[in-house]
PDB file of C-alpha atoms and ligand atoms in Angstrom:
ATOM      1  CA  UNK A   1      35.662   9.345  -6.620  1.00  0.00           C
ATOM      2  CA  UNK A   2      38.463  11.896  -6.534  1.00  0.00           C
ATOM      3  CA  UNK A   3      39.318  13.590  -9.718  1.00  0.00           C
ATOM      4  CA  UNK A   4      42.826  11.945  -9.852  1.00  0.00           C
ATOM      5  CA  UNK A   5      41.395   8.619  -9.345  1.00  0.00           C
ATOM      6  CA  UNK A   6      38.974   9.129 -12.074  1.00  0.00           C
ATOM      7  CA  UNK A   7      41.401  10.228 -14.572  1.00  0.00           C
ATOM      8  CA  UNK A   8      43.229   6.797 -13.651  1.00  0.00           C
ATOM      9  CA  UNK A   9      40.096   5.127 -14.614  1.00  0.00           C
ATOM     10  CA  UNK A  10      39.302   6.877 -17.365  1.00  0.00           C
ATOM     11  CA  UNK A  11      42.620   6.201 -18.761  1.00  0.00           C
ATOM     12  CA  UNK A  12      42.475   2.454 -17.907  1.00  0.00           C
ATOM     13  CA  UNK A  13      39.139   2.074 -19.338  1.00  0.00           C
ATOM     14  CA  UNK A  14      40.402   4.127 -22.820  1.00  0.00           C
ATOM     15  CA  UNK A  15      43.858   1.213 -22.745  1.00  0.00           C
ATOM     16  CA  UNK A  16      40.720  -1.608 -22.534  1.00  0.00           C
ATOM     17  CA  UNK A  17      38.815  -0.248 -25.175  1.00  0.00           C
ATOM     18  CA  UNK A  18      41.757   0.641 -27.352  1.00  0.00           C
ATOM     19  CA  UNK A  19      43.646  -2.825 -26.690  1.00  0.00           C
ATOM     20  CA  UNK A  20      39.935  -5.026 -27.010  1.00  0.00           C
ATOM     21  CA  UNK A  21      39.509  -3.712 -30.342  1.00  0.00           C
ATOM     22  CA  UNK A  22      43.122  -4.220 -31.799  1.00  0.00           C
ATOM     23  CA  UNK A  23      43.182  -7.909 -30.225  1.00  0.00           C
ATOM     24  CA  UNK A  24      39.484  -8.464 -31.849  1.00  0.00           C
ATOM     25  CA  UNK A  25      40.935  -7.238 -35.215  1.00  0.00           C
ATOM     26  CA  UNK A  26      43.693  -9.853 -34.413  1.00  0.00           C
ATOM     27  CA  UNK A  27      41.563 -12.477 -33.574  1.00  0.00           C
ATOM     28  CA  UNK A  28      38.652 -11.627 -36.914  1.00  0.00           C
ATOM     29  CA  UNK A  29      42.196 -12.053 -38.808  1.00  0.00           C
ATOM     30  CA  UNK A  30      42.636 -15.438 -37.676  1.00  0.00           C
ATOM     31  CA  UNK A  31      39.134 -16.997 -38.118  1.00  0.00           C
ATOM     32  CA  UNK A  32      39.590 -15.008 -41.554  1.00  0.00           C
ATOM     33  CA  UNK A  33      42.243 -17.297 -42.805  1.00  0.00           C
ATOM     34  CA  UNK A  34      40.779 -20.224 -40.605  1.00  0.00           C
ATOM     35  CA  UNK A  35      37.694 -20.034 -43.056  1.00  0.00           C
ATOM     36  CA  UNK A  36      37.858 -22.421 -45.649  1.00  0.00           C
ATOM     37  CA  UNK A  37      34.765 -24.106 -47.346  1.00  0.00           C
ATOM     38  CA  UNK A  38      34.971 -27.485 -45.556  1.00  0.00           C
ATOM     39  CA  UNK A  39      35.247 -25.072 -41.880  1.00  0.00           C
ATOM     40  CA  UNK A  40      32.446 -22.520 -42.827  1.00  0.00           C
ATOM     41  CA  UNK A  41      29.788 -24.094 -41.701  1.00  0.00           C
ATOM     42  CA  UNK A  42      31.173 -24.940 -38.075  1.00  0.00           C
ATOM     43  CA  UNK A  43      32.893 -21.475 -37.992  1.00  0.00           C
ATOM     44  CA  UNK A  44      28.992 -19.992 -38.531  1.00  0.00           C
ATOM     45  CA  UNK A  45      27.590 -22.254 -36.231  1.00  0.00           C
ATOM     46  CA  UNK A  46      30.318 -21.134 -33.271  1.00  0.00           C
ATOM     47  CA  UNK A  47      29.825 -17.486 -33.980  1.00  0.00           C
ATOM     48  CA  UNK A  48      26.008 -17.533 -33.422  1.00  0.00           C
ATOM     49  CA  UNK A  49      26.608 -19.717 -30.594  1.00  0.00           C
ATOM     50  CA  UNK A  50      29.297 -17.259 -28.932  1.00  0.00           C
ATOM     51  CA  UNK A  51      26.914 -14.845 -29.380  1.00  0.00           C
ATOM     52  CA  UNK A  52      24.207 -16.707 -27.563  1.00  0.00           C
ATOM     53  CA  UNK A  53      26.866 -17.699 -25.012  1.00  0.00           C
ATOM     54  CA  UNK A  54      27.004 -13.367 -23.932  1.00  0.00           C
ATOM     55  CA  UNK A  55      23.568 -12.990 -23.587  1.00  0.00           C
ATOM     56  CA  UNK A  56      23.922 -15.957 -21.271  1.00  0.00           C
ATOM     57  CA  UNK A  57      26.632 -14.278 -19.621  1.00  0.00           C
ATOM     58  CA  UNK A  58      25.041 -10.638 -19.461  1.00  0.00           C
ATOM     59  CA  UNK A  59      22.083 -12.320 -17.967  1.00  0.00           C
ATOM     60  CA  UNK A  60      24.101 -14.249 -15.213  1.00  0.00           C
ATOM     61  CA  UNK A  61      26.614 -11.424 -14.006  1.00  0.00           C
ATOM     62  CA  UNK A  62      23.417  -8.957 -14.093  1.00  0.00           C
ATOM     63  CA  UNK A  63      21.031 -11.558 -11.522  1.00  0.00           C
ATOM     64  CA  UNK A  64      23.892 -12.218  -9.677  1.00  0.00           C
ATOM     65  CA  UNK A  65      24.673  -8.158  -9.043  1.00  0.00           C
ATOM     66  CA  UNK A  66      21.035  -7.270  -8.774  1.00  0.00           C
ATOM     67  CA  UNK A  67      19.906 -10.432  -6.554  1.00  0.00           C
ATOM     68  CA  UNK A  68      23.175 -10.542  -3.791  1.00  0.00           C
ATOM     69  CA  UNK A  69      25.477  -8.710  -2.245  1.00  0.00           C
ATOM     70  CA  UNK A  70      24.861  -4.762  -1.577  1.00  0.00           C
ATOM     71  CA  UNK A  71      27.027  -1.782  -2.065  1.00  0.00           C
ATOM     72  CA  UNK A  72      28.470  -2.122   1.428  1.00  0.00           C
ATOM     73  CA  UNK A  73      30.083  -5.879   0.318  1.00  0.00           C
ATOM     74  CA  UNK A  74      33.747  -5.798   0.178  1.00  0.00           C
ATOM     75  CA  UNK A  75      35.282  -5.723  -2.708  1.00  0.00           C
ATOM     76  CA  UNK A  76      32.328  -6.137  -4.832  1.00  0.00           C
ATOM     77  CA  UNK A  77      30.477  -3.826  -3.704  1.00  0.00           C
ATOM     78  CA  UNK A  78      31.799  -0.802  -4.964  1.00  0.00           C
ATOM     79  CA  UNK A  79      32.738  -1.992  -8.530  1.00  0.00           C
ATOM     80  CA  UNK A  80      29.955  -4.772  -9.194  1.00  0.00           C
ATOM     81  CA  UNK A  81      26.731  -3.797  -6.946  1.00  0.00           C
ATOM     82  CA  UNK A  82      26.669   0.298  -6.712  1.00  0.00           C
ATOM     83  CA  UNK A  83      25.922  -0.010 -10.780  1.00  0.00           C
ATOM     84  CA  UNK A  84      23.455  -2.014 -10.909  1.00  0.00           C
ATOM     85  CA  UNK A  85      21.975  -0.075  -7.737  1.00  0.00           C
ATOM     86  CA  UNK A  86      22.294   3.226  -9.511  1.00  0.00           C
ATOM     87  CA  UNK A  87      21.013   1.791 -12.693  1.00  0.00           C
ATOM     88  CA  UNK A  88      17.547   0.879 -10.673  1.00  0.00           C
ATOM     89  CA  UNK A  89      17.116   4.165  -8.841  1.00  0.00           C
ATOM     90  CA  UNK A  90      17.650   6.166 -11.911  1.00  0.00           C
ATOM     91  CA  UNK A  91      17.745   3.931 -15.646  1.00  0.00           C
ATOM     92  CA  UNK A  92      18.385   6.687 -17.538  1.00  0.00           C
ATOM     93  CA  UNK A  93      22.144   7.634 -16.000  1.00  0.00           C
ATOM     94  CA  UNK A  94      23.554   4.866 -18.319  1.00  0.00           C
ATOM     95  CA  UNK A  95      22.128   7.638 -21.487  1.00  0.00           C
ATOM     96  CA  UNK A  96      24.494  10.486 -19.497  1.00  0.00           C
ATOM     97  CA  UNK A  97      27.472   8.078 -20.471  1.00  0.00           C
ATOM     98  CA  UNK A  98      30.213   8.675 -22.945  1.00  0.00           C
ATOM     99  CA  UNK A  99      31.405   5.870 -25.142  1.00  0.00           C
ATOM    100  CA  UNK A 100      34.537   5.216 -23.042  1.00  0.00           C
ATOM    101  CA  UNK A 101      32.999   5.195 -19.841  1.00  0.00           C
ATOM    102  CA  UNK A 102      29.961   2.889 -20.997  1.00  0.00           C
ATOM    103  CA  UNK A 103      32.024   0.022 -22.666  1.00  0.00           C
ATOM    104  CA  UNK A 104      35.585   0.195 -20.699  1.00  0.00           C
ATOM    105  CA  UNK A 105      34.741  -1.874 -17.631  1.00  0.00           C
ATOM    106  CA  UNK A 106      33.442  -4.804 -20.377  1.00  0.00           C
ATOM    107  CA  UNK A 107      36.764  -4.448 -22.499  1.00  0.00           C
ATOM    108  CA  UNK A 108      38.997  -4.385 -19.752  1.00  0.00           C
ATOM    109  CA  UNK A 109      37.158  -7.630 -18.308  1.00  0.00           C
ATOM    110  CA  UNK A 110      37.793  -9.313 -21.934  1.00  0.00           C
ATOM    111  CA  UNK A 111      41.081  -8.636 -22.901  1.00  0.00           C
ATOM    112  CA  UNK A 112      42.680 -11.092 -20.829  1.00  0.00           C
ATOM    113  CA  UNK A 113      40.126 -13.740 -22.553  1.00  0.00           C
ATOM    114  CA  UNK A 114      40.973 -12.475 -26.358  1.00  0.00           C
ATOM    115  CA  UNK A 115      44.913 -12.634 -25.656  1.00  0.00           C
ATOM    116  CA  UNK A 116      44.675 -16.275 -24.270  1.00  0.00           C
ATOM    117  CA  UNK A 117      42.850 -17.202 -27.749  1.00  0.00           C
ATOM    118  CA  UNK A 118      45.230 -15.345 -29.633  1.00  0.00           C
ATOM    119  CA  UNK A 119      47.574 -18.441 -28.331  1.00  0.00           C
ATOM    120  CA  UNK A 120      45.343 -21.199 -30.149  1.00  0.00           C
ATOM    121  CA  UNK A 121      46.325 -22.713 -33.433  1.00  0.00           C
ATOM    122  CA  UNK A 122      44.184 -21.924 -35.840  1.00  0.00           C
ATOM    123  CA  UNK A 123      43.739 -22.857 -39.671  1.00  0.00           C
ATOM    124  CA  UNK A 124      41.710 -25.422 -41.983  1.00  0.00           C
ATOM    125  CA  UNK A 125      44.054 -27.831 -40.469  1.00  0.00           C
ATOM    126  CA  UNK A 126      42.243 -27.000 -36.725  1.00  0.00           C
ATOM    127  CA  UNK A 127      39.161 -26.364 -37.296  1.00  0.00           C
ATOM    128  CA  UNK A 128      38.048 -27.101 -33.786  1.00  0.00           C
ATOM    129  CA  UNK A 129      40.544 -24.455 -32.641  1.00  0.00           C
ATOM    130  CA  UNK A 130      39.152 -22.344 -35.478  1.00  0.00           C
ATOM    131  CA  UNK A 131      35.648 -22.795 -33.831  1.00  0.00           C
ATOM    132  CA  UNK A 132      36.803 -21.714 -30.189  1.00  0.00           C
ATOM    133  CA  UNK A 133      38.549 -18.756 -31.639  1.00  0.00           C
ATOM    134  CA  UNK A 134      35.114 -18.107 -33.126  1.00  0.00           C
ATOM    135  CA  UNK A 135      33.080 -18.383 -30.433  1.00  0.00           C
ATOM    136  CA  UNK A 136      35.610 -16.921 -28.224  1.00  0.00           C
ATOM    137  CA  UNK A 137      35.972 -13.437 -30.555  1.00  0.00           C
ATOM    138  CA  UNK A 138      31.978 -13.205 -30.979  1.00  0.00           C
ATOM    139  CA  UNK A 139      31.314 -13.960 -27.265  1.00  0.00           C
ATOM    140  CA  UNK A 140      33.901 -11.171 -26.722  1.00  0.00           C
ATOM    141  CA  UNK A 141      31.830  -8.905 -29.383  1.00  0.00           C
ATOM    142  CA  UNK A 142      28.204  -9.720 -27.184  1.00  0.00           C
ATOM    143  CA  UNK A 143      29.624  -9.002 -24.000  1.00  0.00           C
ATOM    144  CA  UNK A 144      31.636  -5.408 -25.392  1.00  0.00           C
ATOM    145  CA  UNK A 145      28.344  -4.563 -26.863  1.00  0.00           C
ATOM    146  CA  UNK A 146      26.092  -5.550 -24.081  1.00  0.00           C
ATOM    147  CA  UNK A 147      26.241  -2.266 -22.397  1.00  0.00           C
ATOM    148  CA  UNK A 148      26.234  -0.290 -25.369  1.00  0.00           C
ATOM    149  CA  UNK A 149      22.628  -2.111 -26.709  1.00  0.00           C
ATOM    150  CA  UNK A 150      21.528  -1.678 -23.150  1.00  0.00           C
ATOM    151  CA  UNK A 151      22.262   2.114 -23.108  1.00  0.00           C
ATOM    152  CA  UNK A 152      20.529   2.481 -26.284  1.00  0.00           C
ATOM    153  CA  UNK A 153      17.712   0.358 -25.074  1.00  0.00           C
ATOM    154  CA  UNK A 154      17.148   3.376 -22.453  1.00  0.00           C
ATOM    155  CA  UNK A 155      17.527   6.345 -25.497  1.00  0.00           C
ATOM    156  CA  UNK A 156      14.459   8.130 -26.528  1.00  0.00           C
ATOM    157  CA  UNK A 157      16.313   8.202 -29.306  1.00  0.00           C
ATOM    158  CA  UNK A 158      18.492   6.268 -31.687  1.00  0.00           C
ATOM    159  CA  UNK A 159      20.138   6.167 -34.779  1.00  0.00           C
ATOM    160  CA  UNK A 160      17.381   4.360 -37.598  1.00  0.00           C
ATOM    161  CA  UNK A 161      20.361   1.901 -38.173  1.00  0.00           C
ATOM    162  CA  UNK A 162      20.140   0.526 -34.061  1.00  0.00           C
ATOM    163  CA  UNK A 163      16.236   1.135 -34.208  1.00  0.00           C
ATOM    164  CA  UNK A 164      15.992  -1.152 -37.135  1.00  0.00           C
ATOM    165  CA  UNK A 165      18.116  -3.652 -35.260  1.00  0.00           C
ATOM    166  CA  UNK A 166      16.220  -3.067 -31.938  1.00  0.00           C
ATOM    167  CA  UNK A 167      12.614  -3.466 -34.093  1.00  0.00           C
ATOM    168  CA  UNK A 168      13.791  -7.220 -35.079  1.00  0.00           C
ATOM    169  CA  UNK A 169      15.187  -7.996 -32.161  1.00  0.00           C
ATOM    170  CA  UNK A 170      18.694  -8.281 -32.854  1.00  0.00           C
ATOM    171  CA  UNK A 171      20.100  -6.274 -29.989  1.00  0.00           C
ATOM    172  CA  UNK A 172      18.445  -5.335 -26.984  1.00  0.00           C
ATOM    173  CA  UNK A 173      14.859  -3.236 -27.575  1.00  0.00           C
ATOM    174  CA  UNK A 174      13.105  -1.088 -25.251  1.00  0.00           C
ATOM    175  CA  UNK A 175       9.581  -2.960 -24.693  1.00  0.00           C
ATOM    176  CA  UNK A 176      11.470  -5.993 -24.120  1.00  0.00           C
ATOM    177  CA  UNK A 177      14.157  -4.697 -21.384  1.00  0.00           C
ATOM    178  CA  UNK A 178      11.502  -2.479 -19.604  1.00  0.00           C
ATOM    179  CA  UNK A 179       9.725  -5.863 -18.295  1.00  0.00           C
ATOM    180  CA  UNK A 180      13.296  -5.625 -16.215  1.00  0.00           C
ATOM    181  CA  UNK A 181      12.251  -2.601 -14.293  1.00  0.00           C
ATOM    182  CA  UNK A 182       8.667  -3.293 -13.457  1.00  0.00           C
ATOM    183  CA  UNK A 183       7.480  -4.989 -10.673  1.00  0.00           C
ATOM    184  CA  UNK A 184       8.426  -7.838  -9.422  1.00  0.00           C
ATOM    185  CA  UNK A 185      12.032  -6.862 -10.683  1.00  0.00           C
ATOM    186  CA  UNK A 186      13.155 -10.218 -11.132  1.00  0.00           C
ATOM    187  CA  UNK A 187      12.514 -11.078 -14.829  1.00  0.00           C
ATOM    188  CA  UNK A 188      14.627 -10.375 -17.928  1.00  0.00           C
ATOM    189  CA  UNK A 189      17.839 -10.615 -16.531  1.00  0.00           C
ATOM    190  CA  UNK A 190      19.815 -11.156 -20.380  1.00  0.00           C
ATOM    191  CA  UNK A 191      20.714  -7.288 -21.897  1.00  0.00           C
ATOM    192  CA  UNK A 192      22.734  -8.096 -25.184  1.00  0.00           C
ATOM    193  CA  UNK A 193      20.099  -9.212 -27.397  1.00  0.00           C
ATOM    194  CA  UNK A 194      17.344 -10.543 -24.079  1.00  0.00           C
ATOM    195  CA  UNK A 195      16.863 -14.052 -26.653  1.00  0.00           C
ATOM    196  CA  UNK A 196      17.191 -16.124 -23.228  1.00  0.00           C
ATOM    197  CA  UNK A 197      14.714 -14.227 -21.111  1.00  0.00           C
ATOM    198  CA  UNK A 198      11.815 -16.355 -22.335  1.00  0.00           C
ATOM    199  CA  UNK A 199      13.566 -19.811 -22.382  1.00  0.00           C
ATOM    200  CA  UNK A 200      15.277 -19.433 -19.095  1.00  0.00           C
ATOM    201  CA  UNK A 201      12.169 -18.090 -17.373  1.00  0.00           C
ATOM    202  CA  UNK A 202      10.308 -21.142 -18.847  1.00  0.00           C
ATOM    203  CA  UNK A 203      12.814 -22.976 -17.281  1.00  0.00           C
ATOM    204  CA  UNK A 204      12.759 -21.127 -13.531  1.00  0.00           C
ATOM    205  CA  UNK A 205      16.301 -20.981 -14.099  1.00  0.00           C
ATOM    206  CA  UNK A 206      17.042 -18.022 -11.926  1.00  0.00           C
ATOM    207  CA  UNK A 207      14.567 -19.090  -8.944  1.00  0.00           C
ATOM    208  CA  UNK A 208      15.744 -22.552  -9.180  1.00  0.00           C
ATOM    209  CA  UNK A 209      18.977 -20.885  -8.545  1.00  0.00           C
ATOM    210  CA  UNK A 210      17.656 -18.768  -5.823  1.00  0.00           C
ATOM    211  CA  UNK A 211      16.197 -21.365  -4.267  1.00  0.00           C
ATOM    212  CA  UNK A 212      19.514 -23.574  -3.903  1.00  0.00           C
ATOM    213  CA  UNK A 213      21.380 -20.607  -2.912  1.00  0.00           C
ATOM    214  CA  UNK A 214      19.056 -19.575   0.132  1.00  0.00           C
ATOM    215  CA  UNK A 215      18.770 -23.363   0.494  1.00  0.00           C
ATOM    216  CA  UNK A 216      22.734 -23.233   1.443  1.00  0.00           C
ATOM    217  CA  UNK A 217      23.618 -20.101   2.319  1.00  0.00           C
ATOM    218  CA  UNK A 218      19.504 -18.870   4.197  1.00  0.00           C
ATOM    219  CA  UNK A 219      19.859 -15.675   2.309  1.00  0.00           C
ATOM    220  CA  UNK A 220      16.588 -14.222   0.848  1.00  0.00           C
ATOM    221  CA  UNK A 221      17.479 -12.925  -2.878  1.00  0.00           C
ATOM    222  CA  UNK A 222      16.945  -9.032  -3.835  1.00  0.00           C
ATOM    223  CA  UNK A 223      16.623  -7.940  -0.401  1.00  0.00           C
ATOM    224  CA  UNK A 224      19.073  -4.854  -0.437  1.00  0.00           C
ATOM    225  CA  UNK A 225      17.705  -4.084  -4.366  1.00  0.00           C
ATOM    226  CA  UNK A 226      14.169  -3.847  -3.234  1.00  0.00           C
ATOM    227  CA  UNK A 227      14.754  -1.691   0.247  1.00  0.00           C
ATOM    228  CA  UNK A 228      15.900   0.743  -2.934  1.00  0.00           C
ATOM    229  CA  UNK A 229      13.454   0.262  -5.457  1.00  0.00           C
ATOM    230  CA  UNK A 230      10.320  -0.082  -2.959  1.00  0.00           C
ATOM    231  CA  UNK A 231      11.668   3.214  -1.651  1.00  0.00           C
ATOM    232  CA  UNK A 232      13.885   3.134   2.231  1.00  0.00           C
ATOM    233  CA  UNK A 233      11.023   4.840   3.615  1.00  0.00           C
ATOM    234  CA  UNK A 234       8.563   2.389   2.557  1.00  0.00           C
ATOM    235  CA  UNK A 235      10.297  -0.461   2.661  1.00  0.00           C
ATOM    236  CA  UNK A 236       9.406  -3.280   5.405  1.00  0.00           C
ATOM    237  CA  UNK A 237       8.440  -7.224   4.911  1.00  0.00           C
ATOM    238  CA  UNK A 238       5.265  -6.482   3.648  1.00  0.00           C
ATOM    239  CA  UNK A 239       6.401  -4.425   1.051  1.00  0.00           C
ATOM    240  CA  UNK A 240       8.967  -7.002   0.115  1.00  0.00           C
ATOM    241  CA  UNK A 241       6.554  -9.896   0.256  1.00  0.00           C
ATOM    242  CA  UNK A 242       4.182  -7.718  -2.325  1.00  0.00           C
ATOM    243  CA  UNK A 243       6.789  -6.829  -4.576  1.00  0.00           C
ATOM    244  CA  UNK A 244       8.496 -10.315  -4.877  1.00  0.00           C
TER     245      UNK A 244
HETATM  246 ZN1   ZN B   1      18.747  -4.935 -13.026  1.00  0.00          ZN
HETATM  247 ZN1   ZN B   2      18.037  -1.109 -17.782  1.00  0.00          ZN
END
């Protein structure tokens, strides 16, 4: 990237961050005055669920990056698959990140969502509005932070504040991720907090959904990852067959 056109991003990713964190102040504000004795229940309920929902999400977005498409795709391929690509050839180049650059891309992708809750009534008289808003703000939260708890889950070191919430398994932790980048490099998908790795794995829900999608479409999943990770020079069916 030229220098110009990073400055550009740099500056767009500062706006996300900047404009996520004044529309999430906005939005806490709201479910603030929505909160009422009869609505706290529900309102707790819909923020543990919203942040379920972004592990959900992290987990999706990061099989579908790491399983299709390569860095030649267009479109995607620049802004969506080279990441994930660099983050498997070398994991700890998301710990050379600053702040801005680690967390923009997420903000920028959730703004649009926290300005279009922003429009919801909210209020002990709604309380089912109250509860989207909820979930809505606190799926916003997961996703912003998704990157952050997966940087740290790469740190040799961290603050004793994130390693106590990385010991009980609150946000993302380092034994738990590193399953992600050992062979066969298809488990482990989820990086907020990783508390739908087990369940979804129990269910096959990613092969199930590799299976349908080479079903339809005849393309073989994680074929342009593993030509990296398997090394170029190494790489041929047999190595793929072994490592899948
Ligand atoms: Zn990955
Ligand atoms: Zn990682």
């Amino acid at each position: 990237m030229s220098a110009p056109a990073a400055r550009r991003a740099h500056f767009h990713e500062t706006l996300g961050v900047l404009l996520f964190f004044i529309l999430c102040a906005l939005l806490l504000l709201r479910v603030v005055q929505a909160a009422a004795p009869r609505t706290a229940l529900v309102l707790a309920v819909s923020a543990l669920v919203g942040f379920v929902a972004a592990d959900l999400v992290s987990g999706v977005v990061h099989w579908l990056f790491d399983t299709w498409f390569s860095r030649v795709t267009p479109v995607l391929g620049p802004t969506f698959v080279t990441p994930f690509r660099v983050h498997h050839e070398d994991p700890l180049d998301i710990t050379r990140h600053g702040f801005v650059a680690t967390n923009g891309h997420n903000c920028l992708a959730s703004v649009p969502v926290l300005a279009l809750a922003l429009l919801l009534p909210t209020g002990p008289e709604a309380p089912l509005a109250s509860a989207v808003l909820t979930f809505v703000l606190m799926l916003c939260l997961g996703v912003f932070g998704t990157n952050q708890f997966h940087k740290w889950a790469h740190q040799e070191h961290v603050s004793p504040v994130i390693g106590w919430l990385q010991a009980r398994g609150l946000i993302l932790n380092r034994a738990h991720h590193d399953v992600h980048h050992r062979a066969p490099y298809e488990r482990h998908y989820c990086i907020t907090t990783g508390w739908l790795n087990r369940p979804l794995e129990a269910l096959g829900f990613f092969p199930g959904l590799e299976r349908l999608i080479t079903a339809v479409t005849g393309q073989r999943p994680r074929v342009d990852d593993l030509k990296q990770v398997v090394a170029p020079e190494a790489y041929d069916e047999e190595a793929l067959r072994r490592a899948r």
